[in-house]
Amino acid sequence: MDCSLGTLLRALQSSSDEQDVERLLDSATTLLTLLSNTLNVTLLTSQLLSAPSIWQRPDGLRTTLRIRGIFTSAALQILRQPGPSAAVSIRPTASPLNWEHWAVAVVKGADNKSPRWRHLCVLTGLLAGLEGRAQQEGSDAMRRTLEGATVKAANISLREGEAKNEYISDSIAVLLSQAFGLLSDGCQLDLDHDLLLPIVYYAPLFARGGLHYGYFLSTIDADILQSPGMRFDWSSHSSTYARYQRMVTGPLVASLGPLSRLMAFSIEHVQDWELLFTMVKDLATFSRSLSVQWRQNKLSEIDLAEESTYLSEETMRHTIPLLWRVLRSTMFAIIVALQALLRRVLDDSRMPSDGAPFVSAQALHILRNLFFVSSRQGANGFSQYTFVCLTAIDIISQYPLQSEAFLRDIRPASRRDIPQHPLDRCSDLYFLNIGEHFAIVLSPEANENLLVHCATPYLGLGGDSRLLEIFEAAHSVMLAVFSAPQNIDLLAREIHPYVSTLFHVFPSNLSARQFRIAIKTLVRITSAPAPISETLPLLPSEILELVRLRLESISTRQTQPPPGPVTPALGELNSGVESFKQPVMLDQAVLVLALIDALPYLPIDQLEDWLPFAADAMTSVKDTAPLELCKQRFWDVLSSGEMDVNRAGMCLNWWGTRGGRELVLVGSDSPTFMSGALQKTSRL
């Protein structure tokens, strides 16, 4: 065994061929588990951490993780072997050293001959091998020792400036991220997070072995070629796809999940707020670079709904899914970091006074830059994304000047024309989705200049299914502006043109859900005690009269849902409103449901007139299923608490003594009978 060790040590000092080094590392793994002398174990460990053949030309992080893997494998082997008494008879090739003696000998090999950061390869490797073996005798004490040594080695390495080298900082980040979950709570807190945080977020996002500012998005454009059938093809055999695969399987990108969790923990425990401000600016820089690089890729010119038409089958099946999987993982990692940062903003009283609006604005800028990913992946259903978006909006909304400045920064470049590039339309959609939340805090002038003018180009569109989502977002913005109490003059000036546009686009290019929301909202904001009701008291009835007239003239075609899944808006998540989730129904049913939805908001004198109209309108719905849906919705409005006390009392009287029940359940075409009379179908 000593001869084998001597041969290995000499080879480690002289060998430079990559294949030879790999073979030597395999031999080192075996020898570590067979050596019976603790001094030899220490010597071999020391050589593995300092051998020129390994560290003079390392293969990036793969070398770091390969050394870590040696100690993990050896630790698992030692922990599995029987005790010393059984070793001779059962496993003659096993080391006679028990776990504790062996581990101590290995740790002693992490000496001054090698830099501190390499000691993490040993310590984190032993911790990984010990995981799940807590029942081993002495393993609890050794685990505590290893945890403390890991934290000490990491802190010393960071404080001595070893992390200034990109390769070393990447190694520290990856090793600690993989061992972080194995550390006790106290050891996790003992890490110097002020020094750790910068390298933890820099490594995966900016380092050459990671995403490197997202430059890979523009480089793959060279291999996206147009095939004879007018389809674009990114071949799985291209050089850029091969490089992309190497990046994806590399340690940094593969460790995005653990790195994001370590990043979030460091954010929560950093002492210096300037580090957090620097981090959020760096995240904004990365996200902006990612968006710019995406624009330089031909794939960004293809709308999601057109991919099956313009992309080759191989691209759709093999290459594009991998691309979006990495982009999605990147987005989630950044969202996890922003979630921790915004929680810190909410909880930390030591934050500088101007920190909250700055962090919130930067977070919203980051979400905008990543919206080309999140809009495709349906991130509104991702709870962390929703928390980040709504929390950032709530915080910055407390500062009207900063809110207006933020919206000016992200408003569409052109307020007259609809952009042709899908990425520009994606940015417009983000602006509209975010902008509706700020209508309540903006001045009337800002509402008109920033929101109304930017939404107007999308209001009257028709016939383009690709724009349905942004089209409905524009309508939501208008309703939000109209609902803000400070916009009473703007409402009086714009409501008639908007109502005209609303009925012009329904049902050809407006979903049933959005139409019902619009009618209900318009009736609510124009009914007493709204100020506009003093000058236009009959406006709610006029809006419903337009619905009734449209009901008399509309065809019996079905209102189709938009192609593909539609992501719910942030404000509609967890709303519990089941009435807006009907996928396909007759246009008549949509109009009837719009009438019914508006009933709880009508003034009482007008409600009394519209109850029989709404009930009678159901006779225009001939299909059984939509008709039953309308009846159920009518009953829900009357009985589920949507009415206030006065309206509910009047509706009860109408239902019970004024023919409302018969009108809803039987219809206006049924014959009239004297009270107590028997119909022909009666069996009495």
XYZ file of C-alpha atoms in Angstrom:
684
model
C 0.000 0.000 0.000
C 2.882 2.357 0.828
C 4.401 1.689 -2.600
C 1.097 2.556 -4.266
C 0.894 5.754 -2.252
C 4.447 6.747 -3.185
C 3.799 6.121 -6.855
C 0.624 8.166 -6.745
C 2.268 11.098 -4.964
C 5.110 11.238 -7.494
C 2.665 11.116 -10.365
C 0.606 13.952 -8.861
C 3.686 16.142 -8.806
C 4.707 15.508 -12.410
C 1.775 14.411 -14.555
C 0.110 17.054 -16.723
C -2.015 15.064 -19.171
C -5.726 15.460 -18.466
C -6.466 11.751 -18.856
C -3.566 10.855 -16.578
C -4.836 13.258 -13.911
C -8.314 11.740 -14.064
C -6.846 8.257 -13.659
C -4.761 9.434 -10.711
C -7.810 10.917 -9.023
C -9.615 7.593 -9.349
C -6.636 5.913 -7.681
C -6.652 8.537 -4.922
C -10.285 7.792 -4.137
C -9.497 4.127 -3.667
C -6.346 4.736 -1.627
C -8.130 7.100 0.770
C -10.390 4.255 1.869
C -7.604 1.640 2.154
C -4.773 3.429 3.958
C -4.331 2.208 7.529
C -1.978 4.945 8.709
C -3.556 8.287 9.586
C -0.361 10.099 8.594
C -0.598 8.668 5.102
C -4.241 9.778 4.888
C -3.212 13.284 5.914
C -0.349 13.303 3.416
C -2.523 12.180 0.527
C -5.164 14.787 1.367
C -2.554 17.526 1.503
C -1.165 16.501 -1.881
C -4.616 16.436 -3.480
C -5.128 20.042 -2.376
C -1.758 21.307 -3.593
C -0.586 19.067 -6.472
C 0.513 21.163 -9.476
C -0.849 18.618 -11.933
C -4.358 19.280 -10.602
C -4.371 22.998 -9.860
C -2.003 24.617 -12.355
C -4.469 24.178 -15.221
C -7.802 23.315 -13.598
C -10.782 22.413 -15.763
C -12.872 25.149 -14.197
C -15.380 24.219 -11.551
C -15.364 20.625 -12.719
C -11.956 20.216 -11.065
C -13.256 21.728 -7.836
C -16.256 19.442 -7.729
C -14.158 16.447 -8.780
C -11.910 16.906 -5.731
C -14.950 17.387 -3.529
C -16.440 14.210 -4.962
C -13.318 12.224 -4.029
C -13.816 12.980 -0.341
C -17.563 12.440 -0.524
C -17.101 8.995 -2.085
C -14.353 8.064 0.377
C -16.455 9.193 3.339
C -19.409 7.123 2.177
C -17.150 4.088 1.778
C -15.675 4.476 5.258
C -19.092 4.962 6.836
C -20.469 1.842 5.133
C -17.699 -0.526 6.178
C -18.078 -2.706 9.317
C -16.264 -1.949 12.542
C -12.545 -2.739 13.040
C -13.201 -6.163 14.574
C -15.029 -7.375 11.508
C -12.873 -5.672 8.947
C -10.196 -8.367 8.785
C -12.508 -11.335 8.331
C -15.220 -9.800 6.222
C -13.503 -7.087 4.173
C -9.761 -7.633 4.059
C -9.343 -4.689 1.691
C -11.141 -2.192 3.956
C -9.335 0.430 6.009
C -8.936 -0.515 9.694
C -9.492 3.144 10.595
C -12.861 4.029 11.999
C -14.825 7.014 10.741
C -13.769 9.511 13.362
C -10.027 8.770 13.170
C -10.146 8.759 9.396
C -12.059 12.054 9.206
C -9.652 13.759 11.616
C -6.719 12.600 9.506
C -8.354 13.933 6.355
C -9.095 17.314 7.924
C -5.473 17.624 9.066
C -4.486 17.374 5.427
C -6.192 20.733 4.804
C -3.059 22.576 5.899
C -1.105 25.710 5.034
C 0.328 24.167 1.864
C -2.963 24.902 0.099
C -5.179 28.037 0.085
C -8.139 28.153 2.416
C -10.772 27.955 -0.265
C -9.536 24.508 -1.350
C -10.116 23.282 2.189
C -13.812 23.664 1.413
C -13.476 20.821 -1.093
C -12.504 18.515 1.764
C -14.867 19.837 4.414
C -17.987 20.056 2.256
C -17.184 16.668 0.722
C -17.033 15.052 4.151
C -20.277 16.756 5.191
C -22.003 15.440 2.076
C -20.722 11.928 2.801
C -21.906 12.172 6.387
C -25.400 13.200 5.373
C -27.871 10.476 6.311
C -25.333 8.716 8.577
C -26.068 10.541 11.816
C -26.620 7.263 13.611
C -22.960 6.361 13.163
C -21.087 6.385 16.459
C -19.302 9.700 16.939
C -20.783 11.219 13.794
C -22.717 13.953 15.664
C -19.602 15.394 17.238
C -17.680 15.097 14.011
C -20.532 16.780 12.105
C -20.358 19.784 14.446
C -16.596 19.923 13.978
C -16.901 19.803 10.208
C -19.606 22.454 10.151
C -17.516 24.826 12.253
C -14.423 24.188 10.145
C -16.382 24.823 6.940
C -17.621 28.190 8.170
C -14.163 29.153 9.440
C -12.450 28.208 6.173
C -15.038 30.103 4.123
C -14.815 33.258 6.241
C -11.012 33.306 6.258
C -10.904 32.784 2.512
C -13.329 35.660 1.955
C -11.559 38.007 4.373
C -8.128 37.300 2.913
C -9.366 38.331 -0.518
C -9.014 34.962 -2.240
C -12.405 35.489 -3.898
C -11.027 38.300 -6.084
C -10.146 35.584 -8.597
C -13.250 34.595 -10.578
C -12.482 30.885 -10.547
C -11.952 30.916 -6.779
C -15.081 32.970 -6.093
C -17.152 30.649 -8.305
C -15.759 27.632 -6.442
C -16.575 29.111 -3.037
C -20.110 29.977 -4.153
C -20.841 26.519 -5.551
C -19.257 24.598 -2.661
C -21.101 26.616 -0.012
C -24.407 26.454 -1.889
C -24.228 22.652 -1.991
C -23.233 22.391 1.677
C -25.485 25.165 3.016
C -28.417 22.886 3.725
C -26.134 20.573 5.702
C -25.066 23.305 8.137
C -26.838 23.951 11.410
C -28.785 27.180 11.867
C -26.034 28.658 13.998
C -23.326 27.873 11.462
C -25.411 29.340 8.662
C -25.620 32.592 10.606
C -21.876 32.573 11.353
C -20.974 32.922 7.672
C -19.770 36.415 6.752
C -22.727 37.259 4.549
C -21.481 40.767 3.745
C -18.528 39.206 1.947
C -20.418 36.165 0.682
C -23.387 37.854 -1.008
C -21.487 39.544 -3.886
C -19.875 36.316 -5.072
C -23.068 34.273 -4.670
C -25.059 36.339 -7.156
C -22.117 37.217 -9.413
C -21.091 33.600 -10.021
C -24.221 32.263 -11.777
C -25.278 35.476 -13.536
C -22.081 37.195 -14.630
C -19.226 34.680 -14.530
C -17.947 33.154 -17.780
C -18.800 29.686 -16.556
C -22.363 30.794 -15.819
C -24.897 32.820 -17.773
C -22.318 35.572 -18.476
C -24.734 38.512 -18.808
C -26.982 36.415 -21.068
C -24.595 36.764 -24.032
C -25.415 33.207 -25.100
C -28.787 34.431 -26.404
C -27.185 36.581 -29.098
C -24.426 34.115 -29.993
C -26.832 31.306 -30.867
C -28.419 33.585 -33.480
C -25.589 32.711 -35.883
C -26.829 29.103 -36.114
C -30.532 29.904 -36.489
C -30.977 29.374 -40.204
C -33.990 29.654 -42.472
C -34.919 26.383 -44.123
C -36.505 26.091 -47.590
C -39.989 25.880 -46.091
C -39.702 29.390 -44.582
C -39.103 27.835 -41.176
C -36.278 28.778 -38.850
C -34.108 25.982 -37.555
C -31.674 25.847 -34.634
C -30.089 22.467 -35.149
C -29.172 20.268 -32.223
C -25.945 19.505 -34.124
C -24.842 23.129 -34.353
C -21.775 24.416 -32.536
C -23.754 27.006 -30.573
C -26.144 24.360 -29.284
C -23.181 22.232 -28.180
C -21.711 25.212 -26.308
C -25.119 25.956 -24.851
C -25.454 22.402 -23.574
C -22.040 22.634 -21.916
C -23.126 25.836 -20.207
C -26.423 24.324 -19.070
C -24.764 21.236 -17.610
C -21.986 23.301 -16.039
C -21.844 23.558 -12.243
C -23.000 27.183 -12.013
C -26.137 26.935 -14.149
C -26.953 23.491 -12.767
C -26.695 24.964 -9.236
C -29.049 27.903 -9.804
C -31.523 26.519 -7.279
C -29.072 26.049 -4.354
C -27.313 29.313 -5.207
C -30.596 31.250 -5.150
C -31.461 29.839 -1.721
C -28.043 30.792 -0.355
C -28.433 34.204 -1.982
C -31.808 34.741 -0.295
C -30.405 33.781 3.115
C -27.449 36.137 2.699
C -29.778 38.968 1.679
C -31.739 38.512 4.887
C -28.587 38.714 7.061
C -26.351 41.251 5.334
C -25.519 44.132 7.659
C -24.542 46.756 5.082
C -27.512 48.086 3.113
C -25.220 49.487 0.438
C -24.428 45.909 -0.551
C -28.125 45.273 -1.105
C -28.505 48.430 -3.183
C -25.520 47.361 -5.280
C -26.963 43.886 -5.688
C -30.361 45.053 -6.915
C -28.653 47.384 -9.409
C -26.531 44.493 -10.630
C -29.622 42.301 -10.995
C -31.239 45.075 -13.025
C -28.110 45.254 -15.196
C -28.203 41.508 -15.804
C -31.920 41.431 -16.622
C -31.530 44.373 -18.999
C -28.616 42.648 -20.716
C -30.660 39.450 -20.992
C -33.503 41.345 -22.665
C -31.129 43.137 -25.061
C -29.435 39.874 -26.023
C -32.817 38.253 -26.637
C -33.784 41.055 -29.001
C -30.673 40.286 -31.077
C -31.886 36.719 -31.571
C -34.118 35.869 -34.544
C -36.339 33.828 -32.251
C -37.492 37.021 -30.514
C -39.182 38.107 -33.761
C -41.573 35.141 -33.661
C -44.714 35.489 -31.607
C -45.617 32.612 -29.324
C -48.787 31.898 -31.305
C -46.752 31.658 -34.530
C -43.958 29.352 -33.397
C -45.569 26.227 -34.813
C -45.736 27.992 -38.172
C -42.251 29.474 -38.347
C -40.071 27.027 -36.396
C -38.865 23.631 -37.564
C -39.986 20.471 -35.835
C -36.524 19.777 -34.401
C -36.346 23.289 -32.974
C -39.783 22.990 -31.393
C -39.062 19.567 -29.907
C -35.418 19.656 -28.855
C -33.565 22.948 -28.837
C -36.135 25.588 -27.900
C -37.482 23.704 -24.824
C -33.982 23.568 -23.324
C -33.508 27.276 -23.966
C -36.724 28.250 -22.217
C -36.059 25.854 -19.354
C -32.828 27.679 -18.525
C -34.466 31.090 -18.902
C -37.256 29.994 -16.592
C -34.767 28.747 -13.981
C -32.904 32.037 -14.234
C -36.082 34.009 -13.695
C -37.052 31.914 -10.669
C -33.599 32.364 -9.116
C -33.851 36.143 -9.457
C -37.397 36.154 -8.101
C -36.275 34.241 -4.999
C -33.606 36.885 -4.391
C -36.074 39.748 -4.892
C -38.544 38.126 -2.532
C -35.941 38.040 0.255
C -34.938 41.630 -0.506
C -38.493 42.984 -0.353
C -39.128 41.129 2.893
C -36.047 42.860 4.237
C -37.441 46.214 3.072
C -40.675 45.553 4.942
C -39.043 44.388 8.173
C -35.772 46.297 8.569
C -36.082 49.637 10.364
C -32.391 50.387 9.711
C -32.954 50.814 5.993
C -32.129 54.303 4.665
C -35.161 56.520 4.179
C -34.881 56.550 0.404
C -34.222 52.817 0.147
C -37.782 51.530 -0.134
C -38.845 53.343 -3.335
C -35.444 52.697 -4.938
C -35.513 48.950 -4.277
C -39.157 48.675 -5.354
C -38.552 50.552 -8.600
C -35.510 48.420 -9.386
C -37.491 45.241 -8.659
C -40.226 46.327 -11.075
C -37.622 47.191 -13.726
C -36.177 43.686 -13.313
C -39.617 42.127 -13.725
C -40.129 44.174 -16.873
C -36.849 42.994 -18.360
C -37.768 39.391 -17.559
C -41.348 39.711 -18.772
C -40.559 38.052 -22.095
C -39.903 34.933 -19.986
C -42.578 35.265 -17.315
C -45.382 36.101 -19.771
C -44.602 32.923 -21.681
C -44.285 30.711 -18.613
C -47.383 31.941 -16.770
C -45.437 33.218 -13.761
C -48.518 34.967 -12.321
C -49.421 31.564 -10.893
C -46.044 31.448 -9.149
C -46.663 32.728 -5.580
C -43.179 34.220 -5.169
C -43.570 36.182 -8.407
C -46.943 37.510 -7.303
C -45.514 38.517 -3.916
C -42.589 40.379 -5.483
C -44.749 42.203 -8.022
C -47.560 43.264 -5.697
C -45.241 44.109 -2.788
C -43.050 46.302 -4.981
C -46.170 48.057 -6.300
C -47.542 48.583 -2.794
C -44.261 50.051 -1.547
C -43.604 52.452 -4.396
C -47.264 53.503 -4.461
C -46.621 55.242 -1.142
C -44.403 57.667 -3.067
C -46.472 59.314 -5.858
C -43.538 61.208 -7.384
C -41.388 58.091 -7.644
C -44.376 56.153 -8.985
C -44.901 58.651 -11.778
C -41.179 58.713 -12.565
C -41.115 54.923 -12.772
C -44.052 54.826 -15.180
C -42.426 57.479 -17.347
C -39.314 55.320 -17.526
C -41.171 52.262 -18.798
C -43.968 53.782 -20.886
C -44.171 52.716 -24.544
C -41.923 54.602 -26.916
C -44.826 55.330 -29.235
C -48.263 56.243 -27.932
C -49.934 56.186 -31.339
C -48.815 53.048 -33.106
C -48.728 49.415 -32.059
C -45.153 48.091 -32.262
C -44.429 45.308 -34.708
C -41.741 43.541 -32.691
C -43.152 40.966 -30.211
C -40.684 42.069 -27.528
C -41.950 45.664 -27.738
C -45.543 44.478 -27.469
C -44.505 42.370 -24.495
C -43.100 45.499 -22.822
C -46.347 47.355 -23.576
C -48.320 44.563 -21.957
C -46.158 44.792 -18.844
C -46.673 48.555 -18.704
C -50.447 48.172 -18.910
C -50.568 45.359 -16.354
C -48.491 47.379 -13.892
C -49.945 50.771 -14.745
C -53.498 49.930 -13.702
C -52.290 49.516 -10.095
C -51.008 53.106 -10.038
C -54.165 54.847 -11.283
C -55.306 55.503 -7.719
C -52.105 57.398 -6.748
C -51.439 59.389 -9.926
C -52.761 62.856 -10.600
C -55.507 63.236 -13.230
C -52.972 64.726 -15.651
C -50.567 61.806 -15.142
C -53.406 59.317 -15.520
C -54.365 60.844 -18.843
C -50.855 61.326 -20.216
C -49.318 58.083 -19.012
C -52.155 55.559 -18.870
C -55.040 56.658 -21.072
C -52.871 57.763 -23.992
C -50.812 54.552 -23.866
C -53.886 52.319 -23.638
C -55.884 54.054 -26.365
C -54.119 52.463 -29.393
C -55.125 49.012 -28.185
C -58.781 49.729 -27.316
C -60.335 49.577 -30.763
C -58.359 46.687 -32.199
C -60.035 43.738 -33.783
C -59.274 40.512 -35.536
C -55.754 39.801 -34.231
C -55.785 36.960 -31.729
C -52.116 37.570 -30.849
C -53.082 40.885 -29.249
C -56.060 39.707 -27.221
C -54.214 39.733 -23.887
C -52.725 43.193 -24.339
C -56.063 44.380 -25.725
C -57.836 43.324 -22.540
C -55.056 44.836 -20.416
C -55.739 48.184 -22.090
C -59.418 47.916 -21.153
C -58.454 47.083 -17.571
C -56.298 50.228 -17.459
C -59.193 52.376 -18.639
C -61.491 50.906 -16.000
C -58.866 51.489 -13.303
C -58.470 55.122 -14.384
C -62.233 55.649 -14.420
C -62.528 54.110 -10.939
C -59.998 56.479 -9.329
C -61.970 59.162 -7.444
C -59.667 62.018 -8.480
C -60.449 61.375 -12.164
C -64.069 62.532 -12.124
C -63.553 65.091 -14.912
C -61.612 62.564 -16.986
C -64.409 60.023 -16.473
C -67.097 62.457 -17.624
C -65.057 63.307 -20.709
C -63.967 59.818 -21.736
C -66.729 57.434 -20.669
C -68.987 57.896 -23.693
C -66.209 57.271 -26.254
C -65.044 54.314 -24.214
C -68.513 52.744 -23.998
C -68.891 53.173 -27.747
C -65.546 51.427 -28.296
C -66.466 48.672 -25.865
C -69.593 47.708 -27.769
C -67.792 48.079 -31.074
C -65.204 45.417 -30.210
C -67.523 42.930 -28.489
C -67.788 40.060 -29.207
C -65.277 39.967 -32.071
C -62.177 40.802 -30.040
C -63.130 40.947 -26.379
C -63.570 37.958 -24.120
C -66.768 37.308 -22.223
C -64.929 37.712 -18.921
C -63.511 41.127 -19.789
C -66.811 42.391 -21.182
C -68.686 41.426 -18.023
C -66.050 43.056 -15.843
C -66.245 46.241 -17.921
C -70.046 46.537 -17.767
C -70.154 45.855 -14.040
C -67.380 48.344 -13.331
C -68.939 51.078 -15.475
C -72.296 50.705 -13.716
C -70.625 50.747 -10.303
C -68.558 53.895 -10.878
C -71.497 55.836 -12.391
C -74.091 54.959 -9.746
C -74.723 56.959 -6.571
C -72.913 57.992 -4.462
C -70.344 58.515 -7.262
C -70.006 62.266 -8.027
C -70.824 61.750 -11.713
C -74.291 60.471 -10.733
C -75.260 64.014 -9.701
C -74.946 65.300 -13.258
C -75.713 62.060 -15.131
C -78.102 60.112 -12.867
C -79.429 57.870 -15.642
C -76.021 56.858 -17.011
C -76.085 53.351 -15.396
C -79.432 52.627 -17.064
C -78.154 53.982 -20.362
C -75.229 51.550 -20.254
C -77.540 48.623 -19.526
C -79.907 49.789 -22.229
C -77.053 49.453 -24.717
C -76.550 45.913 -23.473
C -80.250 45.171 -23.932
C -80.299 46.614 -27.446
C -77.244 44.587 -28.392
C -78.992 41.500 -27.000
C -81.919 42.032 -29.375
C -79.687 42.266 -32.436
C -76.804 39.875 -31.748
C -76.445 36.517 -33.460
C -76.401 33.147 -31.741
C -72.706 32.421 -32.332
C -70.457 31.402 -29.499
C -67.898 33.668 -27.889
C -64.674 31.738 -28.251
C -61.845 31.850 -25.722
C -58.436 33.097 -26.871
C -56.111 30.508 -28.420
C -53.813 28.947 -25.846
C -53.837 29.430 -22.107
C -54.530 32.909 -20.784
C -52.672 33.842 -17.631
C -54.909 35.534 -15.057
C -54.017 39.084 -14.142
C -52.345 39.666 -10.816
C -55.410 41.321 -9.390
C -57.607 38.340 -10.275
C -55.520 35.661 -8.564
C -57.316 34.044 -5.650
C -60.301 36.330 -6.205
C -62.774 33.504 -5.831
C -64.994 34.918 -8.602
C -66.146 31.802 -10.372
C -68.510 33.712 -12.634
C -65.623 34.943 -14.776
C -64.180 31.518 -15.535
C -66.638 30.293 -18.146
C -64.634 29.187 -21.196
C -67.169 29.196 -24.044
C -70.781 30.426 -24.132
C -73.362 32.001 -26.421
C -73.078 35.741 -27.007
C -76.636 36.146 -25.711
C -75.670 34.440 -22.465
C -72.692 36.776 -22.048
C -74.918 39.836 -22.438
C -77.518 38.460 -20.030
C -74.825 37.685 -17.466
C -73.473 41.221 -17.898
C -76.934 42.582 -17.066
C -77.192 40.327 -14.027
C -73.679 41.176 -12.772
C -74.524 44.904 -12.781
C -77.750 44.628 -10.762
C -76.169 44.973 -7.271
C -74.689 48.378 -8.224
C -77.775 50.062 -9.702
C -79.604 52.754 -7.704
C -82.678 51.254 -6.040
C -85.157 53.122 -8.234
C -83.411 51.880 -11.372
C -82.892 48.394 -9.949
C -86.648 48.002 -9.613
C -87.028 48.709 -13.328
C -84.167 46.453 -14.429
C -84.993 43.328 -12.432
C -87.840 42.262 -14.773
C -85.797 43.318 -17.833
C -82.888 41.111 -16.740
C -85.195 38.202 -15.986
C -87.037 38.573 -19.280
C -83.721 38.789 -21.172
C -82.976 35.182 -20.223
C -85.679 34.046 -22.631
C -83.320 34.974 -25.487
C -80.956 32.184 -24.374
C -82.248 29.031 -26.009
C -79.602 26.436 -25.099
C -80.230 24.629 -21.847
C -76.745 24.792 -20.311
C -76.198 28.572 -20.761
C -79.772 29.224 -19.632
C -79.256 27.278 -16.410
C -76.002 29.177 -15.871
C -77.866 32.489 -16.192
C -80.562 31.349 -13.767
C -77.964 30.230 -11.245
C -76.104 33.529 -11.548
C -79.351 35.474 -11.084
C -80.099 33.516 -7.930
C -76.557 34.041 -6.633
C -76.844 37.799 -7.093
C -80.093 37.882 -5.157
C -79.130 35.548 -2.333
C -75.353 35.434 -1.828
C -74.888 38.833 -0.178
C -73.841 40.904 -3.200
C -76.805 43.234 -2.554
C -76.881 45.633 0.381
C -79.788 45.491 2.853
C -82.113 47.898 1.049
C -81.573 46.366 -2.362
C -81.899 42.843 -0.971
C -85.230 43.726 0.680
C -86.613 45.147 -2.533
C -85.417 42.091 -4.487
C -87.048 39.770 -1.958
C -90.343 41.573 -2.399
C -90.008 41.397 -6.195
C -89.145 37.696 -6.093
C -91.950 36.640 -3.794
C -94.953 38.867 -4.490
C -94.358 40.605 -7.796
C -93.821 37.673 -10.118
C -90.033 37.579 -10.056
C -89.775 33.890 -9.258
C -92.080 32.877 -12.086
C -90.350 35.226 -14.519
C -86.914 33.744 -13.758
C -87.825 30.079 -13.441
C -90.640 29.781 -15.991
C -90.252 32.758 -18.326
C -92.481 35.501 -19.662
C -94.059 33.269 -22.344
C -95.785 30.969 -19.827
C -99.611 31.263 -19.560
C -101.131 33.202 -16.665
C -103.239 31.302 -14.077
C -105.399 32.444 -11.237
C -103.802 31.881 -7.824
C -104.278 28.240 -6.822
C -105.280 27.064 -10.299
C -103.996 23.694 -11.540
C -102.074 23.413 -14.784
C -102.730 20.685 -17.343
C -99.606 18.816 -16.329
C -100.678 18.670 -12.693
C -101.484 15.223 -11.320
C -103.852 16.566 -8.673
